[in-house]
Amino acid sequence: MGLLTIGAFAKASRLSPKALRLYDELGLLTPARVDPVTGYRLYAPEQLEQARTVAWLRRLGMPLARIQHVTTLEAGQAAREIRAFWAQVEADTAARRDLAAFLIDHLSRKDPAMTPTTGPLGIRYAALSDTGLVREINQDTAYAGPRLLAVADGCGSRGAPAGAAAVEALKRVEADDIPVGELLNTLEDVIEEAGQAVHDVAGHGSAPEGTATTLTAMLWTGSQLGLVHIGDSRAYLLRDGELAQITHDHTLVQSMVDEGRLSPEEAASHPQRSLLVRALGQGAGTAADMRLHDAHLGDRYLLCSDGLSTVVPTPDIHRVLSGTAEPEQAVRELVALANGSGGPDNVSCVIADVLELQA
């Protein structure tokens, strides 16, 4: 078969002639030959597979620059790149879904036809942090108050004050009367302040580039929880007897799981499972996940550092959360489980129960 005209090639590849001209200009899909007299672009039949791949990736919404990179890779590497892209799309979609649900709920509450089914909600809470059995100092910070729940796990020469500074930055908005509609904006502002606080703390250390902290926190408004998360501390939700992790670890190993390069079972014992790809501090990605969470009567939330989640199996965490009524007793039991498993790291737990306030 000879060369195909741009019209014939467009029909076969499901790409428009306009798109083909653009991809030629970008160096993404160069014609096999350009007629020197007419300037017509001519394509070889063997270019159809690449063109169809470009068309499929565009349907996925992949940016052209990334498509150009993917088309230079061998098949296995290209598949991993597409998997990584789609994992990010799903994460972004989940965040937008949460925001849409929040907006629907927020506007519905303004509808006089909508009446509340329960009274005002509040939280009952407890926090506990422990050095563990191996580390000499505790670099964790755990805090629980009527409006704010937070866990930070510092690292580096100034890790302990870095984590404490990040939580203190959040505590400054705890007393504010924040409208539900301003919750995400408030969190966005305060996480910038927390990042600056960590930066300031790191600047006083001997190795500032190694100082950082994780931060997982919830700001309570009475019906909504604003969740901010960066690093590998975690938030869990126990609802109707089912336990779910509601944060995503920002670690190298988790990114390898997302890309299909590791199984969850392999990740659990990987020697680099604690290597962060995002944290508050210098030398790390600092983009935090933020979302709104609709609280239900009877919910139980757990925030914890990786000193719990990496050594205590999830079924054991579930057992304590579902079988221990008081938050104070539950945090003590979880810390005891971590130390009973060797206590290799600092361990911090914050538990909050959603309950109906008495009139």
Coordinates of C-alpha atoms in Angstrom, one line a residue:
M1 CA 0.0 0.0 0.0
G2 CA 1.3 3.5 -0.9
L3 CA 1.2 6.7 1.1
L4 CA -2.1 7.9 2.3
T5 CA -3.4 11.4 1.8
I6 CA -4.2 13.4 5.0
G7 CA -8.0 12.9 4.3
A8 CA -7.6 9.1 4.0
F9 CA -5.3 8.9 7.0
A10 CA -7.7 11.1 9.0
K11 CA -10.6 8.7 8.3
A12 CA -8.5 5.6 9.1
S13 CA -7.1 7.0 12.3
R14 CA -10.2 8.7 13.6
L15 CA -8.3 12.0 13.8
S16 CA -9.4 15.1 12.0
P17 CA -7.2 16.7 9.3
K18 CA -7.0 19.8 11.6
A19 CA -5.7 17.6 14.5
L20 CA -3.2 16.0 12.2
R21 CA -1.8 19.3 11.1
L22 CA -1.5 20.4 14.8
Y23 CA 0.3 17.2 15.7
D24 CA 2.7 17.7 12.8
E25 CA 3.5 21.2 14.0
L26 CA 4.1 19.9 17.5
G27 CA 6.3 17.1 16.3
L28 CA 3.9 14.5 17.7
L29 CA 2.9 12.8 14.5
T30 CA 5.1 13.9 11.5
P31 CA 4.0 12.9 8.0
A32 CA 6.0 10.4 6.1
R33 CA 6.3 12.8 3.3
V34 CA 5.2 16.4 2.4
D35 CA 4.7 17.1 -1.3
P36 CA 7.2 19.9 -2.2
V37 CA 4.9 21.4 -4.7
T38 CA 1.4 21.2 -3.1
G39 CA 2.5 21.0 0.5
Y40 CA 0.1 18.1 1.0
R41 CA 0.9 15.8 3.9
L42 CA 1.2 12.1 3.1
Y43 CA 1.3 9.4 5.7
A44 CA 2.5 5.8 5.7
P45 CA 0.1 3.0 6.6
E46 CA 2.4 1.9 9.4
Q47 CA 1.8 5.2 11.2
L48 CA -1.8 4.3 11.8
E49 CA -1.1 2.5 15.1
Q50 CA 0.7 5.5 16.5
A51 CA -2.1 7.8 15.3
R52 CA -4.8 5.6 16.8
T53 CA -2.8 5.6 20.1
V54 CA -2.7 9.4 20.1
A55 CA -6.4 9.5 19.4
W56 CA -7.2 7.1 22.3
L57 CA -5.0 9.1 24.7
R58 CA -6.7 12.3 23.7
R59 CA -10.0 10.7 24.5
L60 CA -8.6 10.0 28.0
G61 CA -7.8 13.7 28.3
M62 CA -4.1 13.3 28.4
P63 CA -2.2 16.6 27.6
L64 CA -0.4 16.7 24.3
A65 CA 3.1 17.1 25.9
R66 CA 2.6 13.9 27.9
I67 CA 1.2 12.0 24.9
Q68 CA 4.4 13.0 23.0
H69 CA 6.4 11.5 25.9
V70 CA 4.3 8.3 25.9
T71 CA 4.7 7.7 22.2
T72 CA 8.5 7.6 22.6
L73 CA 8.3 4.7 25.2
E74 CA 8.4 1.0 24.6
A75 CA 5.1 -0.8 25.2
G76 CA 5.6 -1.8 28.9
Q77 CA 6.8 1.7 29.9
A78 CA 4.0 3.4 28.0
A79 CA 1.5 1.2 29.8
R80 CA 2.9 2.2 33.2
E81 CA 2.8 5.9 32.2
I82 CA -0.8 5.6 31.2
R83 CA -1.7 3.8 34.4
A84 CA 0.0 6.5 36.5
F85 CA -1.8 9.2 34.5
W86 CA -5.2 7.6 35.1
A87 CA -4.5 7.1 38.8
Q88 CA -4.0 10.8 39.0
V89 CA -7.2 11.5 37.0
E90 CA -9.2 9.3 39.4
A91 CA -7.8 11.1 42.4
D92 CA -8.6 14.5 40.9
T93 CA -12.1 13.2 40.0
A94 CA -12.7 12.0 43.5
A95 CA -11.8 15.4 44.9
R96 CA -14.2 17.1 42.4
R97 CA -16.9 14.5 43.3
D98 CA -16.5 15.4 47.0
L99 CA -16.8 19.1 46.2
A100 CA -19.9 18.5 44.0
A101 CA -21.5 16.5 46.8
F102 CA -20.6 19.3 49.3
L103 CA -22.2 22.0 47.0
I104 CA -25.3 19.9 46.5
D105 CA -25.7 19.3 50.2
H106 CA -24.8 22.9 51.1
L107 CA -27.4 24.4 48.7
S108 CA -30.0 21.8 49.8
R109 CA -29.7 23.0 53.3
K110 CA -30.8 26.4 52.1
D111 CA -33.9 24.9 50.6
P112 CA -36.8 25.5 53.1
A113 CA -38.4 22.3 51.9
M114 CA -35.4 20.4 53.3
T115 CA -35.6 19.7 57.1
P116 CA -32.9 18.2 59.2
T117 CA -33.4 14.7 60.5
T118 CA -31.1 15.0 63.5
G119 CA -30.2 17.7 65.9
P120 CA -26.8 19.5 66.0
L121 CA -23.8 17.3 65.9
G122 CA -20.6 17.5 67.9
I123 CA -17.6 15.3 68.5
R124 CA -16.1 13.4 71.5
Y125 CA -12.4 13.0 71.1
A126 CA -9.1 11.9 72.5
A127 CA -5.4 12.1 71.5
L128 CA -2.3 10.2 72.5
S129 CA 1.3 10.2 71.3
D130 CA 4.1 7.9 72.4
T131 CA 7.8 7.6 71.7
G132 CA 7.6 3.9 71.1
L133 CA 10.3 1.4 72.2
V134 CA 13.1 2.1 69.8
R135 CA 13.3 5.9 69.1
E136 CA 15.0 8.2 71.7
I137 CA 12.7 11.2 71.0
N138 CA 9.2 11.6 69.9
Q139 CA 8.9 13.6 66.6
D140 CA 5.1 13.1 66.4
T141 CA 2.5 15.7 67.4
A142 CA -1.1 14.7 68.2
Y143 CA -3.9 17.1 68.9
A144 CA -7.6 16.9 69.5
G145 CA -10.0 19.7 70.3
P146 CA -13.7 20.5 69.8
R147 CA -13.0 21.9 66.3
L148 CA -9.7 20.4 65.2
L149 CA -8.1 17.0 65.0
A150 CA -4.5 16.7 63.8
V151 CA -1.5 14.3 63.6
A152 CA 1.9 15.3 62.3
D153 CA 5.0 13.1 62.0
G154 CA 8.2 15.1 61.7
C155 CA 11.4 14.0 60.2
G156 CA 15.0 15.3 60.0
S157 CA 17.0 17.2 62.5
R158 CA 14.2 19.5 63.4
G159 CA 11.3 17.1 62.8
A160 CA 9.7 17.4 66.2
P161 CA 9.4 21.2 66.2
A162 CA 8.4 21.1 62.5
G163 CA 5.4 18.9 63.2
A164 CA 4.4 20.9 66.2
A165 CA 4.7 24.2 64.2
A166 CA 2.4 22.8 61.5
V167 CA -0.3 21.8 64.0
E168 CA 0.0 25.2 65.8
A169 CA -0.7 26.9 62.5
L170 CA -3.9 25.0 62.2
K171 CA -4.9 25.7 65.8
R172 CA -4.9 29.4 65.0
V173 CA -8.2 28.9 63.0
E174 CA -9.8 26.5 65.5
A175 CA -11.6 29.3 67.4
D176 CA -12.8 31.0 64.2
D177 CA -16.5 30.7 63.2
I178 CA -15.9 29.4 59.7
P179 CA -18.9 29.1 57.4
V180 CA -19.2 25.7 55.8
G181 CA -18.9 27.4 52.4
E182 CA -15.5 28.8 53.3
L183 CA -14.0 25.7 54.8
L184 CA -11.9 24.6 51.9
N185 CA -10.6 28.2 51.3
T186 CA -9.7 28.4 55.0
L187 CA -7.8 25.1 54.8
E188 CA -6.0 26.2 51.7
D189 CA -4.8 29.4 53.4
V190 CA -3.8 27.7 56.7
I191 CA -1.8 25.0 54.9
E192 CA 0.3 27.7 53.3
E193 CA 0.9 29.1 56.8
A194 CA 1.8 25.7 58.1
G195 CA 4.3 25.2 55.3
Q196 CA 5.9 28.5 56.1
A197 CA 6.0 27.6 59.8
V198 CA 7.9 24.4 58.9
H199 CA 10.2 26.3 56.7
D200 CA 11.0 28.8 59.5
V201 CA 11.7 26.0 61.9
A202 CA 13.9 24.1 59.4
G203 CA 15.9 27.3 58.9
H204 CA 17.2 27.1 62.5
G205 CA 18.5 23.6 62.1
S206 CA 21.9 22.3 61.0
A207 CA 20.4 20.4 58.0
P208 CA 17.3 22.3 57.0
E209 CA 16.9 20.4 53.7
G210 CA 16.1 17.2 55.6
T211 CA 13.5 18.7 57.9
A212 CA 9.8 18.1 57.0
T213 CA 6.6 16.8 58.4
T214 CA 3.5 14.9 57.5
L215 CA 0.2 16.5 58.4
T216 CA -3.3 14.9 58.5
A217 CA -6.0 17.1 60.1
M218 CA -9.7 17.6 60.2
L219 CA -11.5 20.9 60.9
W220 CA -15.0 20.5 62.2
T221 CA -17.9 22.8 61.4
G222 CA -20.8 21.0 63.0
S223 CA -21.8 18.9 60.0
Q224 CA -18.9 18.9 57.7
L225 CA -15.3 17.9 58.2
G226 CA -12.6 19.7 56.1
L227 CA -9.8 17.2 55.6
V228 CA -6.2 18.2 54.8
H229 CA -3.6 15.6 54.2
I230 CA 0.0 15.4 53.1
G231 CA 2.5 12.5 53.7
D232 CA 1.8 9.1 55.1
S233 CA 0.0 9.7 58.3
R234 CA -3.6 8.5 57.8
A235 CA -7.3 9.1 58.4
Y236 CA -9.7 6.2 58.8
L237 CA -13.5 6.3 59.0
L238 CA -15.5 3.6 60.9
R239 CA -19.1 3.9 59.7
D240 CA -21.9 1.3 60.1
G241 CA -19.2 -1.2 61.2
E242 CA -17.1 -0.8 58.1
L243 CA -13.6 0.6 58.3
A244 CA -12.2 2.6 55.4
Q245 CA -9.0 4.6 54.9
I246 CA -10.0 8.0 53.6
T247 CA -6.5 9.4 52.8
H248 CA -4.0 8.3 50.2
D249 CA -0.3 7.8 51.3
H250 CA 2.1 10.1 49.6
T251 CA 5.0 7.7 49.5
L252 CA 7.2 6.3 46.7
V253 CA 6.0 2.8 47.4
Q254 CA 2.3 3.8 47.2
S255 CA 3.0 5.6 43.8
M256 CA 4.5 2.3 42.6
V257 CA 1.4 0.5 43.7
D258 CA -0.8 3.1 41.9
E259 CA 1.3 2.5 38.7
G260 CA 1.0 -1.2 39.0
R261 CA 4.7 -1.8 39.6
L262 CA 4.1 -3.3 43.1
S263 CA 1.3 -5.2 44.7
P264 CA -0.1 -4.1 48.0
E265 CA 1.4 -7.2 49.6
E266 CA 4.8 -6.3 48.2
A267 CA 4.5 -2.7 49.3
A268 CA 3.8 -3.7 52.9
S269 CA 7.3 -5.2 53.3
H270 CA 9.2 -2.9 50.9
P271 CA 12.4 -1.4 52.4
Q272 CA 11.5 2.1 51.1
R273 CA 7.8 2.0 52.2
S274 CA 8.3 5.1 54.4
L275 CA 10.0 7.3 51.7
L276 CA 7.8 10.3 51.2
V277 CA 7.2 12.0 47.9
R278 CA 5.1 14.8 49.5
A279 CA 5.5 16.5 52.8
L280 CA 5.5 19.9 54.4
G281 CA 9.1 21.1 54.3
Q282 CA 12.1 21.8 52.1
G283 CA 13.0 19.4 49.3
A284 CA 9.6 17.7 49.1
G285 CA 6.4 18.2 47.1
T286 CA 4.1 20.3 49.2
A287 CA 0.7 20.0 47.5
A288 CA -1.7 18.8 50.1
D289 CA -4.9 16.9 49.5
M290 CA -8.0 18.7 50.6
R291 CA -11.6 17.5 50.7
L292 CA -14.9 17.9 52.5
H293 CA -16.4 15.0 54.4
D294 CA -20.0 14.8 55.4
A295 CA -20.2 13.6 59.0
H296 CA -22.9 11.2 60.0
L297 CA -24.2 10.5 63.5
G298 CA -22.3 7.5 64.9
D299 CA -19.2 8.0 62.7
R300 CA -15.8 7.3 64.4
Y301 CA -12.7 8.9 62.9
L302 CA -9.1 7.8 63.5
L303 CA -6.1 9.9 62.6
C304 CA -2.7 8.2 63.1
S305 CA 1.0 8.3 62.3
D306 CA 2.6 5.5 60.4
G307 CA 4.0 4.2 63.7
L308 CA 0.5 2.6 64.0
S309 CA -0.5 1.8 60.4
T310 CA 2.8 0.1 59.4
V311 CA 3.0 -2.3 62.4
V312 CA -0.6 -3.0 63.4
P313 CA -2.7 -5.0 60.9
T314 CA -5.9 -3.2 59.7
P315 CA -8.2 -6.0 61.2
D316 CA -6.7 -5.3 64.6
I317 CA -7.3 -1.5 64.2
H318 CA -10.8 -2.3 63.2
R319 CA -11.4 -4.5 66.2
V320 CA -10.3 -1.8 68.7
L321 CA -12.3 0.9 67.0
S322 CA -15.5 -1.1 66.8
G323 CA -15.1 -2.8 70.2
T324 CA -14.0 0.1 72.5
A325 CA -16.6 2.6 73.4
E326 CA -14.6 5.5 74.8
P327 CA -12.1 7.4 72.6
E328 CA -9.6 7.6 75.5
Q329 CA -9.5 3.9 76.0
A330 CA -9.4 3.2 72.3
V331 CA -6.3 5.4 71.7
R332 CA -4.5 3.7 74.6
E333 CA -5.3 0.3 73.2
L334 CA -4.0 1.2 69.7
V335 CA -0.8 2.6 71.1
A336 CA -0.3 -0.5 73.2
L337 CA -0.8 -2.6 70.1
A338 CA 1.9 -0.7 68.3
N339 CA 4.3 -1.1 71.2
G340 CA 3.4 -4.7 71.5
S341 CA 4.5 -5.2 68.0
G342 CA 8.0 -3.9 68.8
G343 CA 7.2 -0.1 68.9
P344 CA 9.8 0.6 66.2
D345 CA 8.6 4.2 65.6
N346 CA 6.8 7.0 67.4
V347 CA 3.1 6.3 67.4
S348 CA 0.2 8.9 67.6
C349 CA -3.5 8.4 67.5
V350 CA -6.5 10.8 67.5
I351 CA -10.0 9.4 67.7
A352 CA -13.2 11.4 67.4
D353 CA -16.8 10.1 67.7
V354 CA -19.7 12.1 66.0
L355 CA -22.6 12.4 68.4
E356 CA -25.8 14.5 68.7
L357 CA -25.5 17.5 71.0
Q358 CA -27.9 17.6 73.9
A359 CA -30.2 20.6 73.9

